Amino acid sequence: MSDHTTPAQDVTRLTATEMADRLAAGTLTSVELTQAHLDRIARLNPTLNAFLLVDADGALATAREVDAARAHGEQLPRLAGVPVAVKDIACTQGLTTTAGSRMLEHFVPPYDATIVTRLRDARMPILGKTNMDEFAMGSSTEHSAFGPTRNPWDLDRIPGGSGGGSSAAVAAYLAPLAIGSDTGGSIRQPAAVTGTVGAKPTYGAVSRYGVIALASSLDQIGPCARTVIDAALLHAVIAGHDPMDSTSIDAPVPDVVAAAEAASASGADLTGLRVGVVTEISGSGTAAFQPGVLARFEEALDQLRDLGAEIVEVSCPHFGYAMAAYYLILPSEASSNLARYDAMRYGLRETPEDSPSAEQVMGASRDAGFGEEVKRRIILGTYALSSGYYDAYYGQAQKVRTLIARDFEAAFEQVDVLVSPTAPTTAFKIGDKTQDPMAMYLNDIATIPANLAGVPGMSVPSGLADEDGLPAGLQLLAPAMQDQRLYAVGAALEARLRQKQGGYVIEQAPEIEVTA
């Protein structure tokens, strides 16, 4: 988005890149920028419910420090002074961290997650903590203990999940950048249904230290933004080896910023790039995929061809088993991770009357502290791990996971990146699927394989569906530690779609003007 499309008085409409440039040039201060976002949050958040906590004092204190440092000629990181929102799954010292659950409603961590430390080191004002499905279990942010977040495009619809608070905050200009987490698509699917950009880095490329665990072998932190370059800048801030995380990759971070900037330049050329359309998740002939989503997907393929890419069909035969495997592995790991909430060490504690036993206190606390979806997955995971069933369920699911990883390896021997629609539909209405867990789970049908294999994925806007005028997304997948390919292809496609569609990006979302 260029400056001439942005009202001069509304700095919240700038991209993060433009904000950084203006801050560096001295034509905008971080205090002005941060206050503008805080004012917008105050006006719109009561309706959107994107933020669970707003740290105005902390954000403005950081902004003042950045402005003072810049005035004294100090060399600052590129995003210094640009505000950011953090999904409420990352620990923030001195700020409540709930993971969207009553179980942690009053939990104030004594330390920062590594990603939060890196945001602070980058001198980025943290606006607050964003809403999410409880312990990141969900695809709609309706399972938050603190009420659903609403989609800025249509307030009666969901903003995706589990990170709907982050996606809605970015889409509604409450924040230029946000942090999300992705266990089975929780960055990419919200990006698709809100018309934003969301990336899941290679597993282990971003530290999970201090991030409240759901499924440890699947969880990954990543950036949410309005443009591919903005996402790349945030990715570069949070990525890198962390000795505090045993799964952290000790390798150089791919230069995602250079890849995005080069590809978004005028005349970007993808000649020689081989793009694989995954038969099993392309939606072709599948009734579950909305026609408007498929139409935008086909148009995106046409744009990639126009940029010089070769489009080929690729089969990943075991992707059809990904959802079944995922919904055994995730609940099993969640059952283990959430066992720590026993009312004895931390978290909610409910004490029944008449001298209850420790077991009764634990049962009462978990009953009051966990929501229905969390209980459902804990029960499923505990069953899958129980004696006599481990090999039949969890063990078999892990074997399928290996086959899916091999499918990816075989596919990437033929192509450079894989593509599919990010989500099978546009945003559905709040309440439509809360009584049908399987229908809710199907929203992640295209995104789950990447988490099972640990490969990076990204969702970029592909346009608006004809049926409802709501955003659809294109998913890009690349080999492990080749995240820069996502940013190169995503930025090139983004630039072409803007050119072809008269500048289509999120600024064309209907303006929300409500009173608090």
Coordinates of C-alpha atoms in Angstrom, one line a residue:
M1 CA 0.0 0.0 0.0
S2 CA 1.5 3.3 -1.0
D3 CA 1.3 6.5 1.0
H4 CA -1.0 8.2 -1.5
T5 CA -3.8 5.8 -0.6
T6 CA -3.5 6.6 3.1
P7 CA -5.3 9.6 4.8
A8 CA -2.5 11.7 6.1
Q9 CA -4.2 12.0 9.5
D10 CA -4.6 8.2 10.0
V11 CA -1.2 6.7 10.5
T12 CA -2.8 3.4 11.5
R13 CA -3.4 2.8 7.8
L14 CA 0.3 2.7 7.0
T15 CA 2.0 -0.6 6.5
A16 CA 4.6 -1.5 9.2
T17 CA 7.3 -0.8 6.6
E18 CA 6.0 2.7 6.0
M19 CA 5.7 3.3 9.7
A20 CA 9.3 2.3 10.2
D21 CA 10.5 4.5 7.3
R22 CA 8.6 7.5 8.7
L23 CA 10.0 7.0 12.2
A24 CA 13.5 6.8 10.8
A25 CA 13.0 9.9 8.8
G26 CA 11.7 11.8 11.8
T27 CA 8.3 12.7 10.2
L28 CA 6.5 10.6 12.8
T29 CA 7.2 9.8 16.4
S30 CA 6.6 6.4 18.1
V31 CA 4.5 8.1 20.7
E32 CA 2.2 9.5 18.0
L33 CA 2.0 6.2 16.3
T34 CA 1.4 4.1 19.4
Q35 CA -1.2 6.5 20.8
A36 CA -3.1 6.4 17.5
H37 CA -3.4 2.6 17.8
L38 CA -4.3 2.8 21.4
D39 CA -7.1 5.3 20.6
R40 CA -8.4 3.0 17.9
I41 CA -8.3 0.0 20.2
A42 CA -10.2 2.0 22.9
R43 CA -12.9 2.8 20.3
L44 CA -13.3 -0.6 18.5
N45 CA -12.1 -3.3 20.9
P46 CA -15.3 -3.3 22.9
T47 CA -17.1 -4.5 19.8
L48 CA -14.3 -6.7 18.2
N49 CA -12.9 -8.2 21.5
A50 CA -9.6 -8.7 19.7
F51 CA -7.6 -7.7 22.8
L52 CA -7.9 -9.3 26.2
L53 CA -5.4 -6.9 27.8
V54 CA -4.2 -3.5 26.7
D55 CA -0.9 -2.2 28.1
A56 CA -1.1 1.4 27.3
D57 CA 1.4 2.6 29.9
G58 CA 4.0 0.0 28.9
A59 CA 3.6 0.6 25.2
L60 CA 3.9 4.4 25.6
A61 CA 6.9 4.1 27.9
T62 CA 8.7 2.0 25.2
A63 CA 7.6 4.6 22.5
R64 CA 9.0 7.5 24.5
E65 CA 12.3 5.6 25.0
V66 CA 12.5 5.0 21.3
D67 CA 11.8 8.6 20.4
A68 CA 14.5 9.8 22.9
A69 CA 17.0 7.3 21.6
R70 CA 16.4 8.4 18.0
A71 CA 16.6 12.1 19.0
H72 CA 20.1 11.3 20.4
G73 CA 21.2 9.7 17.2
E74 CA 21.2 6.1 18.5
Q75 CA 21.3 3.4 15.9
L76 CA 18.0 1.5 16.3
P77 CA 16.6 -1.7 14.9
R78 CA 14.4 -1.3 11.8
L79 CA 11.1 -1.9 13.5
A80 CA 12.0 0.2 16.6
G81 CA 8.9 2.2 17.6
V82 CA 6.5 0.2 15.5
P83 CA 3.7 -1.2 17.8
V84 CA 3.0 -5.0 17.9
A85 CA 0.3 -7.1 19.5
V86 CA 1.0 -10.5 21.2
K87 CA -1.2 -13.5 21.2
D88 CA -2.1 -14.3 24.8
I89 CA -0.3 -17.6 24.7
A90 CA 3.2 -16.0 25.2
C91 CA 4.3 -15.2 28.7
T92 CA 4.8 -11.5 29.4
Q93 CA 6.5 -10.5 32.6
G94 CA 4.2 -8.5 34.8
L95 CA 1.2 -8.8 32.4
T96 CA -1.6 -11.3 32.8
T97 CA -1.2 -14.3 30.4
T98 CA -4.4 -16.4 30.2
A99 CA -4.1 -18.6 27.1
G100 CA -7.8 -17.7 26.7
S101 CA -8.7 -19.8 29.7
R102 CA -10.3 -19.3 33.2
M103 CA -7.6 -21.7 34.4
L104 CA -5.0 -18.9 34.0
E105 CA -7.3 -15.9 34.4
H106 CA -5.1 -14.4 37.1
F107 CA -1.7 -15.8 36.1
V108 CA 1.0 -13.1 35.9
P109 CA 4.3 -14.6 34.6
P110 CA 7.5 -13.7 36.4
Y111 CA 9.4 -13.8 33.1
D112 CA 9.1 -13.1 29.3
A113 CA 8.9 -15.7 26.6
T114 CA 11.9 -15.5 24.3
I115 CA 9.9 -14.0 21.5
V116 CA 8.7 -11.2 23.8
T117 CA 12.3 -10.6 24.9
R118 CA 13.2 -10.3 21.2
L119 CA 10.3 -7.8 20.6
R120 CA 11.5 -5.7 23.5
D121 CA 15.1 -5.9 22.2
A122 CA 13.8 -4.7 18.8
R123 CA 12.3 -1.7 20.8
M124 CA 8.8 -2.5 19.6
P125 CA 5.9 -1.1 21.9
I126 CA 3.7 -4.1 22.9
L127 CA 0.1 -2.9 22.7
G128 CA -1.3 -5.8 24.6
K129 CA -2.4 -9.5 24.5
T130 CA -4.8 -10.8 21.9
N131 CA -7.8 -13.1 22.3
M132 CA -7.6 -16.8 21.3
D133 CA -9.4 -20.1 21.6
E134 CA -8.7 -21.6 25.0
F135 CA -5.2 -23.1 25.0
A136 CA -5.2 -22.6 21.2
M137 CA -7.8 -25.3 20.8
G138 CA -10.2 -24.2 18.0
S139 CA -10.6 -22.7 14.6
S140 CA -12.8 -19.7 15.3
T141 CA -11.9 -18.0 18.6
E142 CA -15.3 -18.9 19.9
H143 CA -13.8 -21.2 22.5
S144 CA -12.2 -18.3 24.4
A145 CA -13.3 -18.2 28.0
F146 CA -13.6 -14.4 27.5
G147 CA -16.0 -14.3 24.6
P148 CA -15.5 -14.6 20.9
T149 CA -13.6 -12.2 18.7
R150 CA -15.5 -10.7 15.7
N151 CA -14.3 -10.5 12.1
P152 CA -13.8 -6.9 11.0
W153 CA -15.2 -7.7 7.6
D154 CA -18.5 -8.9 9.1
L155 CA -19.1 -8.6 12.8
D156 CA -21.4 -11.6 12.7
R157 CA -18.6 -13.9 11.5
I158 CA -15.6 -15.5 13.1
P159 CA -12.0 -14.2 12.5
G160 CA -10.5 -17.7 12.4
G161 CA -8.7 -19.5 15.2
S162 CA -7.1 -20.1 17.4
G163 CA -5.4 -16.7 16.8
G164 CA -8.5 -14.8 15.8
G165 CA -7.6 -11.9 18.1
S166 CA -4.3 -11.3 16.4
S167 CA -5.8 -11.5 12.9
A168 CA -8.7 -9.3 13.8
A169 CA -6.4 -6.7 15.4
V170 CA -4.3 -6.5 12.3
A171 CA -7.3 -6.5 9.9
A172 CA -9.0 -3.7 11.8
Y173 CA -5.9 -1.6 12.1
L174 CA -5.7 -2.0 15.8
A175 CA -2.1 -3.1 15.3
P176 CA 0.2 -3.1 12.3
L177 CA 1.8 -6.4 13.4
A178 CA 0.9 -9.3 15.7
I179 CA 2.3 -12.5 17.0
G180 CA 0.4 -15.7 16.5
S181 CA 0.9 -19.4 17.1
D182 CA 0.2 -22.2 14.7
T183 CA -0.4 -25.8 15.8
G184 CA -2.6 -26.9 12.9
G185 CA -3.2 -23.7 11.0
S186 CA -3.9 -21.1 13.7
I187 CA -1.9 -18.4 12.0
R188 CA -2.7 -19.2 8.4
Q189 CA -6.4 -19.9 8.6
P190 CA -7.2 -16.6 10.5
A191 CA -5.1 -14.8 7.9
A192 CA -7.2 -16.3 5.1
V193 CA -10.6 -15.3 6.5
T194 CA -9.5 -11.8 7.5
G195 CA -7.6 -10.9 4.3
T196 CA -4.2 -10.6 6.1
V197 CA -0.8 -12.4 5.8
G198 CA 0.2 -15.1 8.2
A199 CA 3.3 -17.3 8.3
K200 CA 4.2 -20.5 10.2
P201 CA 8.0 -20.7 10.2
T202 CA 9.8 -24.0 10.0
Y203 CA 9.3 -26.0 13.2
G204 CA 12.1 -25.0 15.6
A205 CA 13.0 -21.8 13.7
V206 CA 11.3 -19.6 16.3
S207 CA 11.7 -20.3 20.1
R208 CA 8.8 -21.7 22.0
Y209 CA 10.4 -21.0 25.4
G210 CA 7.8 -19.2 27.5
V211 CA 4.9 -20.1 25.2
I212 CA 2.2 -22.0 26.9
A213 CA 2.2 -25.5 25.3
L214 CA -0.6 -27.2 23.5
A215 CA 1.1 -29.9 21.4
S216 CA 4.8 -29.5 21.7
S217 CA 5.8 -31.3 18.5
L218 CA 3.3 -29.2 16.5
D219 CA 3.3 -25.7 18.0
Q220 CA 5.1 -22.9 16.2
I221 CA 5.2 -19.1 16.7
G222 CA 4.9 -16.8 13.7
P223 CA 4.1 -13.3 12.3
C224 CA 0.7 -11.8 11.4
A225 CA 0.7 -8.7 9.2
R226 CA -1.0 -6.9 6.3
T227 CA 1.7 -7.3 3.7
V228 CA 4.3 -10.0 3.0
I229 CA 7.2 -7.6 3.6
D230 CA 5.8 -6.6 7.0
A231 CA 5.5 -10.3 7.9
A232 CA 9.1 -10.9 6.9
L233 CA 10.4 -8.0 9.0
L234 CA 8.6 -9.4 12.1
H235 CA 9.8 -12.9 11.2
A236 CA 13.4 -11.7 11.2
V237 CA 12.9 -10.2 14.7
I238 CA 11.6 -13.3 16.4
A239 CA 13.5 -16.1 14.6
G240 CA 16.8 -17.6 15.6
H241 CA 18.4 -20.2 17.8
D242 CA 17.5 -20.2 21.5
P243 CA 19.4 -22.4 23.9
M244 CA 16.4 -22.3 26.3
D245 CA 14.4 -24.3 23.8
S246 CA 15.6 -27.8 23.2
T247 CA 13.8 -28.0 19.8
S248 CA 15.3 -24.7 18.5
I249 CA 17.3 -25.1 15.3
D250 CA 20.9 -23.9 15.6
A251 CA 21.3 -22.6 12.1
P252 CA 21.2 -19.2 10.3
V253 CA 17.8 -17.7 9.8
P254 CA 16.9 -17.5 6.1
D255 CA 17.0 -14.0 4.8
V256 CA 13.2 -13.6 4.5
V257 CA 13.3 -9.8 4.3
A258 CA 15.7 -9.7 1.3
A259 CA 13.6 -12.4 -0.5
A260 CA 10.4 -10.4 0.1
E261 CA 11.8 -7.1 -0.9
A262 CA 13.4 -8.4 -4.1
A263 CA 10.3 -10.2 -5.2
S264 CA 7.9 -7.3 -4.6
A265 CA 10.0 -5.0 -6.8
S266 CA 8.5 -3.9 -10.0
G267 CA 8.8 -6.6 -12.7
A268 CA 9.3 -9.5 -10.3
D269 CA 9.9 -12.6 -12.3
L270 CA 9.2 -16.2 -11.2
T271 CA 10.6 -17.8 -14.3
G272 CA 12.1 -21.2 -13.5
L273 CA 10.0 -21.6 -10.3
R274 CA 8.0 -24.9 -10.2
V275 CA 4.8 -24.6 -8.2
G276 CA 3.0 -27.8 -7.2
V277 CA -0.7 -27.9 -6.8
V278 CA -1.4 -30.6 -4.2
T279 CA -4.2 -32.8 -5.6
E280 CA -5.4 -33.9 -2.1
I281 CA -6.0 -30.4 -0.8
S282 CA -6.6 -28.3 -3.9
G283 CA -10.3 -28.6 -3.5
S284 CA -10.9 -29.7 -7.1
G285 CA -14.1 -31.8 -7.2
T286 CA -14.5 -31.5 -3.4
A287 CA -17.9 -30.2 -2.2
A288 CA -16.4 -29.0 1.1
F289 CA -14.5 -26.2 -0.7
Q290 CA -16.5 -23.1 -1.4
P291 CA -16.8 -22.2 -5.1
G292 CA -15.7 -18.6 -4.5
V293 CA -12.6 -19.8 -2.7
L294 CA -11.7 -22.2 -5.5
A295 CA -12.3 -19.4 -8.1
R296 CA -9.8 -17.1 -6.3
F297 CA -7.4 -20.1 -6.0
E298 CA -7.5 -20.7 -9.8
E299 CA -7.0 -17.0 -10.5
A300 CA -4.0 -16.9 -8.2
L301 CA -2.5 -19.8 -10.2
D302 CA -3.1 -17.8 -13.4
Q303 CA -1.2 -14.9 -11.8
L304 CA 1.7 -17.2 -10.9
R305 CA 1.8 -18.4 -14.5
D306 CA 1.9 -14.8 -15.7
L307 CA 4.9 -14.2 -13.5
G308 CA 6.7 -17.1 -15.2
A309 CA 6.1 -19.9 -12.8
E310 CA 5.4 -23.4 -14.1
I311 CA 2.3 -25.0 -12.5
V312 CA 2.3 -28.8 -12.1
E313 CA 0.0 -31.2 -10.2
V314 CA 1.5 -33.1 -7.3
S315 CA 0.0 -36.0 -5.4
C316 CA 0.7 -36.4 -1.7
P317 CA -1.4 -39.5 -1.1
H318 CA -1.2 -39.6 2.7
F319 CA -2.5 -36.1 3.2
G320 CA -5.9 -37.6 3.3
Y321 CA -5.1 -39.2 6.6
A322 CA -3.6 -36.0 8.1
M323 CA -6.6 -34.9 10.0
A324 CA -7.2 -38.2 11.6
A325 CA -3.5 -38.5 12.7
Y326 CA -3.5 -34.9 13.9
Y327 CA -6.6 -35.3 16.1
L328 CA -4.9 -38.2 17.8
I329 CA -1.4 -36.6 18.2
L330 CA -2.6 -33.2 19.3
P331 CA -5.0 -34.4 22.0
S332 CA -2.5 -36.8 23.3
E333 CA 0.2 -34.2 23.7
A334 CA -2.4 -31.7 25.1
S335 CA -3.5 -34.3 27.7
S336 CA 0.1 -34.6 28.8
N337 CA 0.9 -30.8 28.7
L338 CA -2.3 -29.8 30.5
A339 CA -1.9 -32.3 33.3
R340 CA 0.2 -29.6 35.1
Y341 CA -2.9 -27.6 35.8
D342 CA -3.7 -29.5 39.0
A343 CA -4.7 -26.6 41.4
M344 CA -1.7 -27.4 43.5
R345 CA 1.0 -25.4 41.9
Y346 CA -0.6 -22.6 39.9
G347 CA -3.8 -21.8 38.1
L348 CA -7.4 -21.7 39.2
R349 CA -8.2 -23.4 42.5
E350 CA -11.7 -24.4 43.5
T351 CA -12.2 -25.9 47.0
P352 CA -15.4 -27.9 47.6
E353 CA -16.9 -27.8 51.0
D354 CA -16.5 -30.3 53.8
S355 CA -12.8 -31.0 53.9
P356 CA -12.2 -32.2 50.3
S357 CA -9.4 -34.4 49.3
A358 CA -6.6 -33.3 46.9
E359 CA -8.3 -35.3 44.2
Q360 CA -11.6 -33.5 44.8
V361 CA -10.0 -30.1 44.7
M362 CA -8.2 -31.0 41.4
G363 CA -11.5 -32.3 39.9
A364 CA -13.4 -29.2 40.9
S365 CA -10.7 -26.8 39.7
R366 CA -10.4 -28.5 36.3
D367 CA -14.1 -28.6 35.9
A368 CA -14.4 -24.9 36.5
G369 CA -11.2 -23.9 34.8
F370 CA -11.4 -25.8 31.5
G371 CA -14.0 -25.2 28.8
E372 CA -15.8 -27.9 26.9
E373 CA -13.4 -28.1 23.9
V374 CA -10.4 -28.5 26.2
K375 CA -12.1 -31.2 28.2
R376 CA -13.1 -33.0 25.0
R377 CA -9.5 -33.1 23.7
I378 CA -8.1 -34.0 27.1
I379 CA -10.4 -37.0 27.3
L380 CA -9.7 -38.0 23.7
G381 CA -5.9 -37.7 24.3
T382 CA -5.9 -39.6 27.6
Y383 CA -7.9 -42.4 26.0
A384 CA -5.5 -42.6 23.0
L385 CA -2.5 -42.8 25.4
S386 CA -4.1 -45.3 27.8
S387 CA -2.8 -48.9 28.3
G388 CA -3.9 -51.2 25.5
Y389 CA -4.7 -48.3 23.1
Y390 CA -1.4 -46.5 22.7
D391 CA -0.1 -48.6 19.8
A392 CA -3.5 -48.8 18.1
Y393 CA -4.1 -45.0 18.1
Y394 CA -1.2 -42.7 19.0
G395 CA 1.5 -45.1 17.7
Q396 CA -0.4 -45.5 14.4
A397 CA -0.9 -41.8 14.1
Q398 CA 2.8 -41.2 14.4
K399 CA 3.5 -43.7 11.6
V400 CA 1.0 -41.8 9.4
R401 CA 2.9 -38.6 10.3
T402 CA 6.1 -40.1 9.0
L403 CA 4.4 -41.0 5.7
I404 CA 3.1 -37.4 5.4
A405 CA 6.7 -36.1 5.9
R406 CA 7.8 -38.5 3.2
D407 CA 5.1 -37.1 0.9
F408 CA 6.5 -33.7 1.4
E409 CA 10.0 -34.8 0.7
A410 CA 8.9 -36.5 -2.6
A411 CA 6.9 -33.5 -3.6
F412 CA 9.8 -31.1 -3.1
E413 CA 12.0 -33.2 -5.3
Q414 CA 9.7 -32.2 -8.1
V415 CA 8.7 -28.6 -7.2
D416 CA 10.0 -25.6 -5.3
V417 CA 6.8 -24.7 -3.5
L418 CA 3.4 -26.2 -3.0
V419 CA 0.1 -24.3 -3.1
S420 CA -3.5 -24.9 -2.0
P421 CA -6.4 -22.8 -0.7
T422 CA -5.7 -22.0 2.9
A423 CA -9.2 -22.7 4.2
P424 CA -12.1 -24.5 2.5
T425 CA -14.5 -21.6 3.1
T426 CA -14.6 -17.9 3.9
A427 CA -15.4 -16.9 7.5
F428 CA -18.5 -18.6 8.8
K429 CA -21.0 -17.1 11.1
I430 CA -20.5 -17.1 14.9
G431 CA -22.3 -20.1 16.4
D432 CA -22.6 -22.0 13.1
K433 CA -20.2 -24.8 14.1
T434 CA -19.9 -24.7 17.8
Q435 CA -22.2 -27.7 18.2
D436 CA -20.5 -29.8 15.5
P437 CA -16.8 -30.3 16.5
M438 CA -16.1 -32.3 13.3
A439 CA -17.3 -29.5 11.1
M440 CA -15.1 -27.1 13.0
Y441 CA -12.1 -29.4 12.7
L442 CA -12.5 -29.6 8.9
N443 CA -11.5 -25.9 8.6
D444 CA -7.9 -27.0 9.1
I445 CA -7.9 -29.7 6.4
A446 CA -5.4 -27.9 4.2
T447 CA -3.1 -26.5 6.9
I448 CA -2.6 -29.5 9.2
P449 CA -0.1 -31.4 7.0
A450 CA 2.6 -28.7 7.3
N451 CA 2.5 -28.9 11.1
L452 CA 2.8 -32.7 11.1
A453 CA 5.9 -32.5 8.9
G454 CA 7.4 -29.3 10.4
V455 CA 7.6 -27.4 7.1
P456 CA 6.9 -23.7 6.8
G457 CA 3.7 -22.3 5.4
M458 CA 2.1 -19.0 4.6
S459 CA -1.3 -17.6 3.7
V460 CA -1.6 -14.6 1.5
P461 CA -4.9 -12.9 0.4
S462 CA -6.1 -14.2 -3.0
G463 CA -9.2 -12.0 -3.3
L464 CA -12.8 -11.9 -2.3
A465 CA -15.3 -14.8 -2.8
D466 CA -18.1 -14.0 -5.2
E467 CA -20.8 -15.5 -2.9
D468 CA -20.3 -13.2 0.1
G469 CA -17.6 -10.7 -0.7
L470 CA -15.3 -12.1 2.1
P471 CA -11.6 -12.8 1.9
A472 CA -10.0 -16.0 0.7
G473 CA -6.4 -17.1 1.1
L474 CA -3.8 -18.9 -0.9
Q475 CA -1.5 -21.2 1.1
L476 CA 2.2 -21.6 0.2
L477 CA 4.4 -24.4 1.5
A478 CA 8.1 -24.8 1.3
P479 CA 10.8 -27.3 2.4
A480 CA 12.1 -27.0 6.0
M481 CA 14.5 -24.0 6.5
Q482 CA 13.5 -22.6 3.1
D483 CA 11.1 -20.1 4.5
Q484 CA 12.5 -17.4 2.1
R485 CA 10.8 -19.2 -0.8
L486 CA 7.4 -18.4 0.8
Y487 CA 8.2 -14.8 1.1
A488 CA 9.6 -14.5 -2.4
V489 CA 6.6 -16.1 -4.0
G490 CA 4.1 -14.5 -1.6
A491 CA 5.5 -11.0 -2.2
A492 CA 5.6 -11.4 -6.0
L493 CA 2.0 -12.7 -6.0
E494 CA 0.9 -9.9 -3.7
A495 CA 2.4 -7.3 -6.0
R496 CA 0.7 -8.8 -9.0
L497 CA -2.7 -9.1 -7.3
R498 CA -2.6 -5.4 -6.3
Q499 CA -1.8 -4.4 -9.8
K500 CA -4.5 -6.6 -11.4
Q501 CA -7.2 -6.0 -8.8
G502 CA -6.8 -2.2 -8.5
G503 CA -4.8 -2.4 -5.3
Y504 CA -6.6 -5.1 -3.4
V505 CA -5.2 -5.5 0.0
I506 CA -6.8 -5.3 3.4
E507 CA -7.3 -1.5 3.2
Q508 CA -10.4 -2.3 1.2
A509 CA -12.1 -4.0 4.1
P510 CA -15.3 -2.3 5.2
E511 CA -14.4 0.4 7.7
I512 CA -15.7 -0.4 11.2
E513 CA -16.9 2.7 13.0
V514 CA -18.6 1.9 16.3
T515 CA -18.8 3.6 19.6
A516 CA -17.4 2.0 22.7

